[in-house]
mmCIF file of C-alpha atoms and ligand atoms in Angstrom:
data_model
loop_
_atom_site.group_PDB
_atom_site.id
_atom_site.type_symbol
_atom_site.label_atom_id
_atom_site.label_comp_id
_atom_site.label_asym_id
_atom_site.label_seq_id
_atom_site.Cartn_x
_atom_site.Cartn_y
_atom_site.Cartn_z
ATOM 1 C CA UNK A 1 -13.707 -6.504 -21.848
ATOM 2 C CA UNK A 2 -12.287 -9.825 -23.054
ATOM 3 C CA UNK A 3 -12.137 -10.181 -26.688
ATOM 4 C CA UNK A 4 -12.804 -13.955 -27.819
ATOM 5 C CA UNK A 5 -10.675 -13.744 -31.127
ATOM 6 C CA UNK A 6 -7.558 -13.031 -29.899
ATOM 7 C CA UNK A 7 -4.904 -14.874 -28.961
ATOM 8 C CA UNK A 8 -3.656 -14.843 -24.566
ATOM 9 C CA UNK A 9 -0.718 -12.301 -24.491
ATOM 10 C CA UNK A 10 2.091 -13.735 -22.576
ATOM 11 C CA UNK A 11 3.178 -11.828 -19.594
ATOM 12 C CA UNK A 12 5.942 -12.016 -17.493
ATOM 13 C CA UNK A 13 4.985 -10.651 -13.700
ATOM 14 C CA UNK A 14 8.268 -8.995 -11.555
ATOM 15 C CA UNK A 15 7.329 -8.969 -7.814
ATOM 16 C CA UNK A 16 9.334 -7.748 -4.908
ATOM 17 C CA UNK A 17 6.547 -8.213 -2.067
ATOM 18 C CA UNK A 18 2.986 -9.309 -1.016
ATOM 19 C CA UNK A 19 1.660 -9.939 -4.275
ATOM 20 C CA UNK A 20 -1.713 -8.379 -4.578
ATOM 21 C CA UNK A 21 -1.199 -6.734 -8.270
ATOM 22 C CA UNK A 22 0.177 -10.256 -9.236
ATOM 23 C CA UNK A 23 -3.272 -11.603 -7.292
ATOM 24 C CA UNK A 24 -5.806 -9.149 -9.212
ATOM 25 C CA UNK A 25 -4.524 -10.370 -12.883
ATOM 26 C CA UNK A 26 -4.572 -13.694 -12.074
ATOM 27 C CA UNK A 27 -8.369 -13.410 -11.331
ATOM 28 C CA UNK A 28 -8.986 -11.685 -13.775
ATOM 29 C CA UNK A 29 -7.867 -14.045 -16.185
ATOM 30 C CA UNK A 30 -9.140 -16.146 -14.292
ATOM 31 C CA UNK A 31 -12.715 -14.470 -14.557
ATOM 32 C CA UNK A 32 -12.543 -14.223 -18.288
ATOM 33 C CA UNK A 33 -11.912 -10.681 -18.533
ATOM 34 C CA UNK A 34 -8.156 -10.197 -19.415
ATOM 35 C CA UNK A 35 -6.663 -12.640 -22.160
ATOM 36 C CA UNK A 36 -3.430 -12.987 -21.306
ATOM 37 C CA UNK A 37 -1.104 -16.352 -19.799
ATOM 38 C CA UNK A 38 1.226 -15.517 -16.978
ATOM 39 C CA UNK A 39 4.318 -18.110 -18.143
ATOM 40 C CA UNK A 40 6.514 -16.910 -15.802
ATOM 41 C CA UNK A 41 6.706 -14.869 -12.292
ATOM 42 C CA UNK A 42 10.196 -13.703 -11.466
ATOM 43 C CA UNK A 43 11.214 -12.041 -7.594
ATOM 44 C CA UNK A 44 14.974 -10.547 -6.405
ATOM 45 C CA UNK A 45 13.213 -11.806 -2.947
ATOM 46 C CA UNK A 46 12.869 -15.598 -2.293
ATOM 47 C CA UNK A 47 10.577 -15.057 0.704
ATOM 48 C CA UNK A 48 8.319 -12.734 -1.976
ATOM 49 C CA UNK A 49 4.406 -13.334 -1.490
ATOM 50 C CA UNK A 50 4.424 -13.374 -5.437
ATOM 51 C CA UNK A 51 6.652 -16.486 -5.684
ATOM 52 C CA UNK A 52 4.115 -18.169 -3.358
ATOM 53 C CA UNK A 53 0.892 -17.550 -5.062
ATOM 54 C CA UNK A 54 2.633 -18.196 -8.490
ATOM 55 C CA UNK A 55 3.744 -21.622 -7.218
ATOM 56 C CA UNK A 56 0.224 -22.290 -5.644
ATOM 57 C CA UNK A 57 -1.200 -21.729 -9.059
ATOM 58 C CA UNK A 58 1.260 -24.013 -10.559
ATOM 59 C CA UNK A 59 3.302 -20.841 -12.546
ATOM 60 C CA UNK A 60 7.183 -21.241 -13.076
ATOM 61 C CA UNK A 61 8.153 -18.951 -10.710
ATOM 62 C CA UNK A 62 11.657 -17.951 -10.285
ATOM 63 C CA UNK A 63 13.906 -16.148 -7.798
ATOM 64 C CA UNK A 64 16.449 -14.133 -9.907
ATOM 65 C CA UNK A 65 18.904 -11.738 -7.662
ATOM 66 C CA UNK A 66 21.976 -10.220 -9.208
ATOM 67 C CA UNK A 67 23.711 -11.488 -5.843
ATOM 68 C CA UNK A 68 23.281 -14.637 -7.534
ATOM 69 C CA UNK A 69 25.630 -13.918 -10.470
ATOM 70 C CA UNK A 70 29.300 -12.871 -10.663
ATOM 71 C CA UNK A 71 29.025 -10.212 -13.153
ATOM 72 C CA UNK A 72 26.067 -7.792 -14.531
ATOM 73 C CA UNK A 73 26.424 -9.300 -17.966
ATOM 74 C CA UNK A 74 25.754 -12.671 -17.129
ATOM 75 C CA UNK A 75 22.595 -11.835 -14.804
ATOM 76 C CA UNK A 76 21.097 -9.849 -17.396
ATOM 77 C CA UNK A 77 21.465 -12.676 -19.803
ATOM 78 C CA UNK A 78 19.614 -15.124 -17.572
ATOM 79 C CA UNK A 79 16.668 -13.048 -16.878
ATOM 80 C CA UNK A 80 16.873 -12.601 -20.601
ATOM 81 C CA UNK A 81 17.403 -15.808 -21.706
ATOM 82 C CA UNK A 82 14.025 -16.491 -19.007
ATOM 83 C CA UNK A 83 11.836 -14.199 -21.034
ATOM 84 C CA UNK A 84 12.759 -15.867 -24.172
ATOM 85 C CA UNK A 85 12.790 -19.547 -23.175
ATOM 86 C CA UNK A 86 8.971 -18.620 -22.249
ATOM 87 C CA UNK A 87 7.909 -16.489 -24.743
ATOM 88 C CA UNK A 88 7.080 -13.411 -22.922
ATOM 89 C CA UNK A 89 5.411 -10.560 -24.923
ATOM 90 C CA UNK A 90 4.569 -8.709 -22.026
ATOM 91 C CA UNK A 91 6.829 -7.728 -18.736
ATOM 92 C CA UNK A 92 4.485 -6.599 -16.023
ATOM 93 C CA UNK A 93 6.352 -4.840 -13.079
ATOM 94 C CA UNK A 94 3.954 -5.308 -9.726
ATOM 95 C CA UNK A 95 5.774 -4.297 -6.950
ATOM 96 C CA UNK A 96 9.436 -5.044 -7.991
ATOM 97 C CA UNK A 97 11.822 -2.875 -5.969
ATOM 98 C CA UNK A 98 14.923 -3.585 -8.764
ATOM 99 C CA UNK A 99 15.490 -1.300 -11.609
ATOM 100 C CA UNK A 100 14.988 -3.554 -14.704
ATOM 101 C CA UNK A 101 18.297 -3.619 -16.515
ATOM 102 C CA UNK A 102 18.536 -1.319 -19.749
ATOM 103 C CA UNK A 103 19.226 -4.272 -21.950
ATOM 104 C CA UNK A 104 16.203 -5.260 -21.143
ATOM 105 C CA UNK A 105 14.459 -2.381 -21.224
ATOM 106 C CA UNK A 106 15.749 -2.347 -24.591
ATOM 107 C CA UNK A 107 15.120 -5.093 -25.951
ATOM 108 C CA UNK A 108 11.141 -5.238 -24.664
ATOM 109 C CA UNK A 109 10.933 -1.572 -26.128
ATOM 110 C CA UNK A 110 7.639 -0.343 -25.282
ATOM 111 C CA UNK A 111 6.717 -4.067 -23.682
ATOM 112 C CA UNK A 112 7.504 -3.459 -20.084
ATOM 113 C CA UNK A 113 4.910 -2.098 -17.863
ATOM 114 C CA UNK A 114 4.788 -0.536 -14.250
ATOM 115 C CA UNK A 115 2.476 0.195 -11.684
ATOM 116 C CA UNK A 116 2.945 3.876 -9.362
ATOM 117 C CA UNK A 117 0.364 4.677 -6.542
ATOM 118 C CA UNK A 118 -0.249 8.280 -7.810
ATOM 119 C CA UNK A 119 -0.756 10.391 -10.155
ATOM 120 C CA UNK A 120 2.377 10.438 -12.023
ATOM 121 C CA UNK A 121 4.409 12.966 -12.686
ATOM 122 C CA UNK A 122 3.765 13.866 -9.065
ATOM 123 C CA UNK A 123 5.302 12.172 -6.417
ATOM 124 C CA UNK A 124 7.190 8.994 -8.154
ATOM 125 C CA UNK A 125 10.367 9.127 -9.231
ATOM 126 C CA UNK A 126 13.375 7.283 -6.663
ATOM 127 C CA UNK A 127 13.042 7.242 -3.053
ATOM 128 C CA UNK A 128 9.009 7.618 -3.864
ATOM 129 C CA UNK A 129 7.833 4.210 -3.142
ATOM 130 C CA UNK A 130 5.228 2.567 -0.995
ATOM 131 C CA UNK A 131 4.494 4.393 2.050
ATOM 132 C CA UNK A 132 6.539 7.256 0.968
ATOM 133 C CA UNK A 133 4.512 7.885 -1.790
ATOM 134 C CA UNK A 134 1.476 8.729 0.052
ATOM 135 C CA UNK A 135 3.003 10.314 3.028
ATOM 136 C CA UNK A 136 4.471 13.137 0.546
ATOM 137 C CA UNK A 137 0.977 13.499 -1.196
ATOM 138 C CA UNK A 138 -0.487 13.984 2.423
ATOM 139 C CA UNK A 139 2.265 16.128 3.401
ATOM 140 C CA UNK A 140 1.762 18.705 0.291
ATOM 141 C CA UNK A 141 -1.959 18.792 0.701
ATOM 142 C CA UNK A 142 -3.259 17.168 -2.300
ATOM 143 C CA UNK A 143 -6.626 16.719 -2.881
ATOM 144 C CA UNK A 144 -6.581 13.681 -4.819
ATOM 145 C CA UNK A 145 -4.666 10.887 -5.677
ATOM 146 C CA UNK A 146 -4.893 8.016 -8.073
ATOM 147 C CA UNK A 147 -2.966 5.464 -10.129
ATOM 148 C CA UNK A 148 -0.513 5.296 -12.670
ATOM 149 C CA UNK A 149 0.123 2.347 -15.312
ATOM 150 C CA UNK A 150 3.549 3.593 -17.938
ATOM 151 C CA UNK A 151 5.309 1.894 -20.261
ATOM 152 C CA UNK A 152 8.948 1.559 -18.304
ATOM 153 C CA UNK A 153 12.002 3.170 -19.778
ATOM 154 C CA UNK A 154 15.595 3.923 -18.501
ATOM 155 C CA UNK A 155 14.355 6.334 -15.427
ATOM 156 C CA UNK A 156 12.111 5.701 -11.945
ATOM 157 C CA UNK A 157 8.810 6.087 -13.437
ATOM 158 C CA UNK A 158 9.103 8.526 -15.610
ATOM 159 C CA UNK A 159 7.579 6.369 -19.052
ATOM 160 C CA UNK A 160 4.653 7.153 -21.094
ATOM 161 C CA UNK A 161 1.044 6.746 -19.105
ATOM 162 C CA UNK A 162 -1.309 4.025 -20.476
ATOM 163 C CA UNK A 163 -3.674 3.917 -17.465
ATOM 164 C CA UNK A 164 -4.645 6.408 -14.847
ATOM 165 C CA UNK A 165 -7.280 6.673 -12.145
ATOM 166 C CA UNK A 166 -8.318 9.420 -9.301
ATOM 167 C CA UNK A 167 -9.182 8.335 -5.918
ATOM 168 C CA UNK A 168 -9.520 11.670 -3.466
ATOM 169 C CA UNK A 169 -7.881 12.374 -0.394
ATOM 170 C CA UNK A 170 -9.948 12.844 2.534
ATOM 171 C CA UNK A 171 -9.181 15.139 5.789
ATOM 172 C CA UNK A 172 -8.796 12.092 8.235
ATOM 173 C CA UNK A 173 -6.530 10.064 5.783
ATOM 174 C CA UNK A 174 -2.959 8.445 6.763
ATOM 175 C CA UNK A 175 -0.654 6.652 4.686
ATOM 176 C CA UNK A 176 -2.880 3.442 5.345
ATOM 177 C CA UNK A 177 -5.885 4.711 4.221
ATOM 178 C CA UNK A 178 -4.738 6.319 1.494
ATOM 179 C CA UNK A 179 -2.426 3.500 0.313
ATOM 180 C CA UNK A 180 -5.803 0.848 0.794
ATOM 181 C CA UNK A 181 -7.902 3.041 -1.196
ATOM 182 C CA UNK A 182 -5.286 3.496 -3.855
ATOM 183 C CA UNK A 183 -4.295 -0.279 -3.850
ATOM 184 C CA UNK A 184 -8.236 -1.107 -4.476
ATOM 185 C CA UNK A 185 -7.934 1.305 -7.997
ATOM 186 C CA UNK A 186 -4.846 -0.592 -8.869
ATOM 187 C CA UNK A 187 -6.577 -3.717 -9.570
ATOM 188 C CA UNK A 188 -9.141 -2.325 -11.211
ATOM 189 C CA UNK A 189 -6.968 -0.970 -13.829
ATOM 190 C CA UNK A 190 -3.505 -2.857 -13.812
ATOM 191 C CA UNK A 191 -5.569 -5.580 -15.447
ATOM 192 C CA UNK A 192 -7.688 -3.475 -17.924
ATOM 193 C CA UNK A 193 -4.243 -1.709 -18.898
ATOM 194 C CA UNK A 194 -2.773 -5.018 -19.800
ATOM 195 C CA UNK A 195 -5.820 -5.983 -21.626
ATOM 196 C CA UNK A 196 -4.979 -3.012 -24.233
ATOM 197 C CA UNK A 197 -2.104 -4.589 -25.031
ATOM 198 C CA UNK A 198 -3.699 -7.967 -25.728
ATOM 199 C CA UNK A 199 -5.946 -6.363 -28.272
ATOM 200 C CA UNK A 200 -3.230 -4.282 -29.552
ATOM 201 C CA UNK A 201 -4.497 -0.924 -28.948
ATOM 202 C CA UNK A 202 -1.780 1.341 -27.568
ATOM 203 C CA UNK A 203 0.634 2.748 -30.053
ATOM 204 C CA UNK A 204 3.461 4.873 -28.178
ATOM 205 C CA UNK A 205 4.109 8.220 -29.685
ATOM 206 C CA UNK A 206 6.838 10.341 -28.080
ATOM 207 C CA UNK A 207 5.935 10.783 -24.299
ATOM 208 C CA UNK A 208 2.302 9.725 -25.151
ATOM 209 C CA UNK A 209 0.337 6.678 -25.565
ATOM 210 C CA UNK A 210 -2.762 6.798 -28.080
ATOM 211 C CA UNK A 211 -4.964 4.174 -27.075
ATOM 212 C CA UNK A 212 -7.174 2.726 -29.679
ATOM 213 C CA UNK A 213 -11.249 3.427 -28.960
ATOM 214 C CA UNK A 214 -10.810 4.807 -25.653
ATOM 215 C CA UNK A 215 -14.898 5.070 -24.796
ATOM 216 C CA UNK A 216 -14.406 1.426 -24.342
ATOM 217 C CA UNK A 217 -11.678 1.501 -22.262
HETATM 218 C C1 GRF B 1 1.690 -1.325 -5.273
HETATM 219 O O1 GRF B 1 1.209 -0.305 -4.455
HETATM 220 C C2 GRF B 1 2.248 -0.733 -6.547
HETATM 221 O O2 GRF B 1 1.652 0.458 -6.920
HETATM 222 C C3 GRF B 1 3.680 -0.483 -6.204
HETATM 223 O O3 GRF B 1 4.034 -1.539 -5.346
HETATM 224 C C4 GRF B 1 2.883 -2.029 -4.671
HETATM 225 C C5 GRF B 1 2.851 -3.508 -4.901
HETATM 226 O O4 GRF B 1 1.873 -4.151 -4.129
HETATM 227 N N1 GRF B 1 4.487 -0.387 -7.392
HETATM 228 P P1 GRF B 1 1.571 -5.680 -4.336
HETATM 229 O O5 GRF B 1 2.860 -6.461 -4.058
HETATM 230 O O6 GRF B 1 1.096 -5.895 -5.730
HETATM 231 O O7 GRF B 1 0.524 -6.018 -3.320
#
């Protein structure tokens, strides 16, 4: 639930593909429910859905490849040097197939989030993205499945959870199915995770988030 009082966190949104997670937050700022400015959208894809809708809706919106630089250092210091120049408090991963460099990591400590389609610990980690995800989860025999908002650290989704959400898996289901339903929970609580932050409620101790009043969640 939007809080009037507070200031618009600033978020930075990392997109590889289609751009539906990058979609659902802009609405729901737009909507009046999440307080919080997207001042920048950065892809490693230049054909990215994400860059798109960010330039539709009039977002800087950068494509940022290491390809494009002659040496690790001085890519990492332009996508730093990006978050800075803007401002970012907040780097939201929706879909970005790159491993965010550990300087980075570093230097947002605790200020870079990610997006899993399950229930993490189970079936993320790399390799375990997008369809592969749910064809392992339908392949062990799971009964449900859900979504999974961490914190990012060094390693493939392996962070502290802020956010997570069941969905079940039914007898007829196929990657599709299961990946629509799950994609449908995602943007339900990508955005409410992010809110959190705005108001300042999650404090990160060891592996575990404690989120501040969590019946209103
Ligand atoms: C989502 O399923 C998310 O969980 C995963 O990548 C997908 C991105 O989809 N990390 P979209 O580009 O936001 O539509």
């Amino acid at each position: 639930m939007k809080n009037h009082n507070i200031e618009p966190i600033r978020l930075a949104v990392f997109a590889s593909g289609r751009g539906s997670n990058l979609e659902s937050i802009m609405n729901n700022i737009k909507a009046g429910r999440l307080d919080a400015k997207i001042v920048i959208v950065v892809s490693n894809n230049s054909k990215s859905g994400a860059l798109e809708l960010a330039r539709n809706n009039k977002i800087p919106a950068f494509h940022i490849s290491r390809l494009q630089f002659e040496t690790d250092e001085s890519y990492v210091e332009h996508l730093l040097g990006e978050l800075k120049k803007y401002d970012v408090q907040l780097v939201v991963l929706a879909g970005y197939m790159k491993k965010v460099p550990v300087k980075i990591i570093q230097t947002f400590k605790h200020r870079i989030l990610n997006i899993h389609p399950a229930l993490l610990p189970s079936f993320g980690g790399k390799g375990l993205y997008g369809k592969y995800v749910h064809e392992a989860v339908l392949e062990y025999g799971n009964k449900v499945s859900g979504a999974t908002v961490h914190i990012v650290d060094e390693e493939y989704d392996t962070g502290p959870p802020v956010y997570q959400q069941c969905v079940p898996v039914l007898n007829d289901d196929t990657h599709e199915t299961l990946a629509a339903r799950i994609l449908k929970v995602e943007h339900e609580i990508y955005p409410k995770a992010i809110q959190l932050f705005a108001e300042g409620r999650v404090t990160v101790l060891g592996h575990k988030t404690i989120i501040a009043d969590p019946q209103t969640m």
